[in-house]
């Protein structure tokens, strides 16, 4: 696959000529059009910019950078050369692009040791409806000491599960893992060891909310989470215990690259 370029195709550049078709079209409408083009294909957006002067000017608006699709941009653009990826990513982040905010939040929190900055970026991305950012931000809040922050994290994750289904949680987890999996420079959100896992299982067995759910689902068996590369809901767990366990497994994933957790 050839390297991604933010420059237009040569054939289009050579054919560039004066075009007055959009001269009288409101700039706001052109910006909306390009934002929709960019949300589908970055390549199409780059090519559209050279079709006429009006598109080129409209494409410089923050609104376009906020909505541009970033799937073709590598997570770690080691070789920038003359393609301008670094400045492009910075502009997307400044413009509030959810994917750019998510990536910057992950890098700051887990690699650059800038927790406050990382949390702010993740929170902004989550507020814009980015599923993976909501997942990671929620997990961090669940691990917080403060009762209010923890409850906020539980609510965020529960709402995310309801809106995206269990498959959606699995994809969010994989998205986070794709960024955290490199062994170089890996940072840990919190150390999780056998002692903490044992505390969880003791809490789980004495949780009144979990017992109530188990009584309402007598035909269900308690999910022991062995093994679970995919997210599995547990009809016998309350939301608090469900996300406690997911947070523990998320932290284990950072250290070992695996999700499996067995009951002690």
CSV table of C-alpha atoms in Angstrom, one decimal:
chain,number,residue,atom,x,y,z
A,1,UNK,CA,0.0,0.0,0.0
A,2,UNK,CA,1.5,3.4,-1.0
A,3,UNK,CA,2.1,5.9,1.8
A,4,UNK,CA,-0.8,8.1,2.7
A,5,UNK,CA,-0.5,11.6,1.2
A,6,UNK,CA,-2.4,14.7,2.1
A,7,UNK,CA,-1.6,16.1,-1.3
A,8,UNK,CA,-4.0,15.8,-4.3
A,9,UNK,CA,-3.4,13.4,-7.1
A,10,UNK,CA,-1.1,14.7,-9.8
A,11,UNK,CA,-3.6,14.1,-12.5
A,12,UNK,CA,-6.1,16.2,-10.8
A,13,UNK,CA,-3.6,19.0,-10.0
A,14,UNK,CA,-2.6,19.1,-13.7
A,15,UNK,CA,-6.2,19.5,-14.8
A,16,UNK,CA,-6.9,22.3,-12.4
A,17,UNK,CA,-8.6,25.2,-14.2
A,18,UNK,CA,-10.8,28.1,-13.4
A,19,UNK,CA,-14.2,27.0,-12.3
A,20,UNK,CA,-16.9,29.5,-11.3
A,21,UNK,CA,-19.7,26.9,-10.7
A,22,UNK,CA,-19.6,27.6,-6.9
A,23,UNK,CA,-18.7,31.3,-6.9
A,24,UNK,CA,-22.2,32.3,-5.7
A,25,UNK,CA,-22.8,29.4,-3.4
A,26,UNK,CA,-22.8,30.4,0.3
A,27,UNK,CA,-19.6,29.4,2.0
A,28,UNK,CA,-21.5,27.8,4.9
A,29,UNK,CA,-23.1,25.4,2.4
A,30,UNK,CA,-19.8,24.5,0.8
A,31,UNK,CA,-18.3,23.9,4.3
A,32,UNK,CA,-21.2,21.6,5.1
A,33,UNK,CA,-20.7,19.7,1.8
A,34,UNK,CA,-17.0,19.3,2.4
A,35,UNK,CA,-17.5,18.2,6.0
A,36,UNK,CA,-19.8,15.4,4.7
A,37,UNK,CA,-17.3,14.4,2.0
A,38,UNK,CA,-14.5,14.4,4.6
A,39,UNK,CA,-16.5,12.3,7.0
A,40,UNK,CA,-16.7,9.6,4.3
A,41,UNK,CA,-13.3,9.7,2.7
A,42,UNK,CA,-10.2,11.8,3.5
A,43,UNK,CA,-8.9,11.1,-0.1
A,44,UNK,CA,-12.1,12.5,-1.6
A,45,UNK,CA,-11.8,15.6,0.6
A,46,UNK,CA,-8.2,16.3,-0.5
A,47,UNK,CA,-9.1,15.9,-4.2
A,48,UNK,CA,-12.2,18.1,-3.8
A,49,UNK,CA,-10.0,20.9,-2.4
A,50,UNK,CA,-8.2,21.3,-5.7
A,51,UNK,CA,-11.4,21.3,-7.9
A,52,UNK,CA,-12.0,25.0,-7.3
A,53,UNK,CA,-10.9,28.0,-5.2
A,54,UNK,CA,-14.2,28.1,-3.3
A,55,UNK,CA,-13.7,24.5,-2.1
A,56,UNK,CA,-10.1,25.1,-1.2
A,57,UNK,CA,-11.2,28.0,1.0
A,58,UNK,CA,-14.1,26.2,2.6
A,59,UNK,CA,-11.9,23.2,3.3
A,60,UNK,CA,-9.8,25.3,5.7
A,61,UNK,CA,-12.6,25.8,8.1
A,62,UNK,CA,-12.4,24.1,11.6
A,63,UNK,CA,-15.8,22.5,10.9
A,64,UNK,CA,-14.4,20.4,8.1
A,65,UNK,CA,-11.4,19.2,10.3
A,66,UNK,CA,-13.8,18.4,13.1
A,67,UNK,CA,-15.7,15.9,10.9
A,68,UNK,CA,-13.0,14.4,8.7
A,69,UNK,CA,-12.7,10.6,8.8
A,70,UNK,CA,-9.3,9.5,10.2
A,71,UNK,CA,-9.4,5.7,9.6
A,72,UNK,CA,-6.6,6.0,6.9
A,73,UNK,CA,-4.3,7.9,9.3
A,74,UNK,CA,-1.9,5.6,11.2
A,75,UNK,CA,-2.1,5.6,15.0
A,76,UNK,CA,1.6,6.2,15.2
A,77,UNK,CA,2.8,8.2,12.1
A,78,UNK,CA,6.5,7.6,12.5
A,79,UNK,CA,7.4,8.8,9.0
A,80,UNK,CA,5.8,12.2,8.4
A,81,UNK,CA,8.3,13.4,5.7
A,82,UNK,CA,6.5,15.9,3.4
A,83,UNK,CA,3.0,14.5,3.9
A,84,UNK,CA,2.1,16.9,6.7
A,85,UNK,CA,0.5,14.3,9.0
A,86,UNK,CA,1.6,15.9,12.2
A,87,UNK,CA,0.2,19.3,11.4
A,88,UNK,CA,-3.0,17.7,10.0
A,89,UNK,CA,-3.5,15.7,13.2
A,90,UNK,CA,-2.8,18.8,15.3
A,91,UNK,CA,-5.4,20.8,13.4
A,92,UNK,CA,-8.0,18.0,13.8
A,93,UNK,CA,-7.4,18.0,17.5
A,94,UNK,CA,-7.7,21.8,17.8
A,95,UNK,CA,-10.9,21.6,15.8
A,96,UNK,CA,-12.4,19.1,18.2
A,97,UNK,CA,-12.4,16.0,15.9
A,98,UNK,CA,-13.6,13.2,18.2
A,99,UNK,CA,-11.1,10.6,16.9
A,100,UNK,CA,-8.2,13.0,17.1
A,101,UNK,CA,-9.2,14.0,20.7
A,102,UNK,CA,-9.3,10.3,21.6
A,103,UNK,CA,-5.9,9.5,20.2
A,104,UNK,CA,-4.3,12.6,21.9
A,105,UNK,CA,-6.0,11.7,25.2
A,106,UNK,CA,-4.7,8.1,25.0
A,107,UNK,CA,-1.2,9.3,24.2
A,108,UNK,CA,-1.1,11.9,27.0
A,109,UNK,CA,-2.6,9.7,29.7
A,110,UNK,CA,-0.9,6.4,29.0
A,111,UNK,CA,2.4,7.4,27.3
A,112,UNK,CA,3.3,11.1,28.0
A,113,UNK,CA,2.5,11.0,31.8
A,114,UNK,CA,0.1,13.9,31.4
A,115,UNK,CA,-2.9,12.6,33.2
A,116,UNK,CA,-4.9,15.8,33.6
A,117,UNK,CA,-4.4,16.7,29.9
A,118,UNK,CA,-5.2,13.1,28.8
A,119,UNK,CA,-8.4,13.0,30.9
A,120,UNK,CA,-9.6,16.3,29.4
A,121,UNK,CA,-9.1,15.1,25.8
A,122,UNK,CA,-10.9,11.8,26.6
A,123,UNK,CA,-13.7,13.6,28.3
A,124,UNK,CA,-14.1,15.9,25.3
A,125,UNK,CA,-14.1,13.0,22.9
A,126,UNK,CA,-16.6,11.1,25.0
A,127,UNK,CA,-18.9,14.2,25.1
A,128,UNK,CA,-18.9,14.1,21.3
A,129,UNK,CA,-20.2,10.5,21.3
A,130,UNK,CA,-16.9,8.7,20.6
A,131,UNK,CA,-17.5,5.1,21.9
A,132,UNK,CA,-13.9,4.1,22.6
A,133,UNK,CA,-13.2,7.4,24.4
A,134,UNK,CA,-16.3,6.9,26.5
A,135,UNK,CA,-15.2,3.4,27.3
A,136,UNK,CA,-11.7,4.4,28.4
A,137,UNK,CA,-12.8,7.5,30.2
A,138,UNK,CA,-15.5,5.5,32.1
A,139,UNK,CA,-13.0,2.8,33.1
A,140,UNK,CA,-10.6,5.5,34.5
A,141,UNK,CA,-13.5,7.1,36.5
A,142,UNK,CA,-14.5,3.7,37.8
A,143,UNK,CA,-11.0,3.3,39.2
A,144,UNK,CA,-11.2,6.8,40.8
A,145,UNK,CA,-11.2,7.1,44.6
A,146,UNK,CA,-14.0,9.7,44.7
A,147,UNK,CA,-17.5,8.2,45.0
A,148,UNK,CA,-19.0,10.8,42.7
A,149,UNK,CA,-16.5,10.2,39.9
A,150,UNK,CA,-16.9,6.5,40.3
A,151,UNK,CA,-20.7,6.7,39.9
A,152,UNK,CA,-20.2,8.9,36.9
A,153,UNK,CA,-18.0,6.2,35.3
A,154,UNK,CA,-20.5,3.5,36.1
A,155,UNK,CA,-23.3,5.5,34.4
A,156,UNK,CA,-21.2,6.3,31.3
A,157,UNK,CA,-20.3,2.6,30.8
A,158,UNK,CA,-23.8,1.4,31.5
A,159,UNK,CA,-25.2,3.9,29.0
A,160,UNK,CA,-22.6,2.9,26.5
A,161,UNK,CA,-23.4,-0.8,26.8
A,162,UNK,CA,-27.1,-0.1,26.3
A,163,UNK,CA,-26.5,2.1,23.2
A,164,UNK,CA,-23.9,-0.1,21.5
A,165,UNK,CA,-24.7,-3.6,22.7
A,166,UNK,CA,-22.1,-6.1,24.0
A,167,UNK,CA,-20.4,-6.3,20.6
A,168,UNK,CA,-19.8,-2.5,20.8
A,169,UNK,CA,-18.0,-2.9,24.2
A,170,UNK,CA,-15.8,-5.5,22.6
A,171,UNK,CA,-14.9,-3.2,19.8
A,172,UNK,CA,-14.2,-0.3,22.2
A,173,UNK,CA,-11.9,-2.6,24.2
A,174,UNK,CA,-10.0,-3.7,21.0
A,175,UNK,CA,-9.7,-0.1,19.9
A,176,UNK,CA,-8.0,0.8,23.2
A,177,UNK,CA,-5.8,-2.3,23.0
A,178,UNK,CA,-4.6,-1.3,19.5
A,179,UNK,CA,-3.1,1.8,21.1
A,180,UNK,CA,-1.9,0.3,24.3
A,181,UNK,CA,-0.4,-3.0,23.0
A,182,UNK,CA,3.1,-1.7,22.0
A,183,UNK,CA,5.4,-2.9,24.8
A,184,UNK,CA,7.6,0.2,24.4
A,185,UNK,CA,6.7,3.1,26.6
A,186,UNK,CA,3.6,1.4,28.0
A,187,UNK,CA,2.2,3.2,31.0
A,188,UNK,CA,-0.1,1.6,33.6
A,189,UNK,CA,-3.3,3.2,34.8
A,190,UNK,CA,-3.1,1.3,38.0
A,191,UNK,CA,-1.4,-1.8,39.2
A,192,UNK,CA,-3.7,-4.8,39.6
A,193,UNK,CA,-2.5,-7.9,41.3
A,194,UNK,CA,-3.9,-11.0,42.9
A,195,UNK,CA,-4.7,-9.2,46.1
A,196,UNK,CA,-7.1,-6.7,44.4
A,197,UNK,CA,-8.7,-9.5,42.4
A,198,UNK,CA,-9.4,-11.4,45.7
A,199,UNK,CA,-10.9,-8.2,47.2
A,200,UNK,CA,-13.2,-7.9,44.1
A,201,UNK,CA,-14.5,-11.5,44.4
A,202,UNK,CA,-15.2,-11.1,48.1
A,203,UNK,CA,-17.1,-7.9,47.4
A,204,UNK,CA,-19.0,-9.6,44.6
A,205,UNK,CA,-20.2,-12.5,46.9
A,206,UNK,CA,-21.5,-10.1,49.5
A,207,UNK,CA,-23.0,-7.4,47.2
A,208,UNK,CA,-26.7,-7.1,48.0
A,209,UNK,CA,-27.5,-5.7,44.6
A,210,UNK,CA,-25.9,-8.7,42.9
A,211,UNK,CA,-27.9,-11.1,45.2
A,212,UNK,CA,-31.1,-9.3,44.3
A,213,UNK,CA,-30.4,-9.7,40.5
A,214,UNK,CA,-29.5,-13.4,41.0
A,215,UNK,CA,-32.9,-13.9,42.8
A,216,UNK,CA,-34.7,-12.2,39.8
A,217,UNK,CA,-32.8,-14.5,37.4
A,218,UNK,CA,-33.0,-17.9,39.0
A,219,UNK,CA,-32.3,-19.7,35.8
A,220,UNK,CA,-29.1,-17.8,35.1
A,221,UNK,CA,-25.7,-18.9,36.5
A,222,UNK,CA,-23.1,-16.5,37.7
A,223,UNK,CA,-20.7,-15.7,34.9
A,224,UNK,CA,-17.2,-16.6,36.0
A,225,UNK,CA,-15.6,-14.7,33.1
A,226,UNK,CA,-13.3,-17.6,31.9
A,227,UNK,CA,-12.0,-16.8,29.3
A,228,UNK,CA,-13.5,-13.7,27.7
A,229,UNK,CA,-11.7,-12.1,24.8
A,230,UNK,CA,-15.2,-10.7,24.0
A,231,UNK,CA,-17.3,-8.7,26.5
A,232,UNK,CA,-19.9,-10.7,28.3
A,233,UNK,CA,-22.8,-9.3,30.2
A,234,UNK,CA,-23.7,-10.9,33.5
A,235,UNK,CA,-27.4,-11.0,34.5
A,236,UNK,CA,-26.3,-11.8,38.0
A,237,UNK,CA,-24.1,-8.8,38.5
A,238,UNK,CA,-25.0,-5.2,39.3
A,239,UNK,CA,-23.6,-2.4,37.2
A,240,UNK,CA,-21.1,-1.5,39.8
A,241,UNK,CA,-19.6,-5.0,40.1
A,242,UNK,CA,-19.8,-5.5,36.3
A,243,UNK,CA,-17.6,-2.5,35.6
A,244,UNK,CA,-15.3,-3.1,38.5
A,245,UNK,CA,-14.4,-6.4,36.9
A,246,UNK,CA,-14.1,-4.8,33.5
A,247,UNK,CA,-11.7,-2.2,34.9
A,248,UNK,CA,-9.6,-4.9,36.5
A,249,UNK,CA,-9.4,-6.7,33.3
A,250,UNK,CA,-8.6,-3.5,31.4
A,251,UNK,CA,-5.6,-2.9,33.7
A,252,UNK,CA,-4.5,-6.5,33.3
A,253,UNK,CA,-4.7,-6.0,29.5
A,254,UNK,CA,-2.2,-3.2,29.8
A,255,UNK,CA,0.3,-5.4,31.6
A,256,UNK,CA,-0.1,-8.8,30.0
A,257,UNK,CA,-2.1,-8.2,26.7
A,258,UNK,CA,-4.7,-10.7,28.0
A,259,UNK,CA,-8.2,-10.1,29.4
A,260,UNK,CA,-8.7,-13.4,31.3
A,261,UNK,CA,-9.5,-13.3,35.0
A,262,UNK,CA,-10.4,-16.3,37.1
A,263,UNK,CA,-12.1,-16.4,40.4
A,264,UNK,CA,-9.7,-16.8,43.3
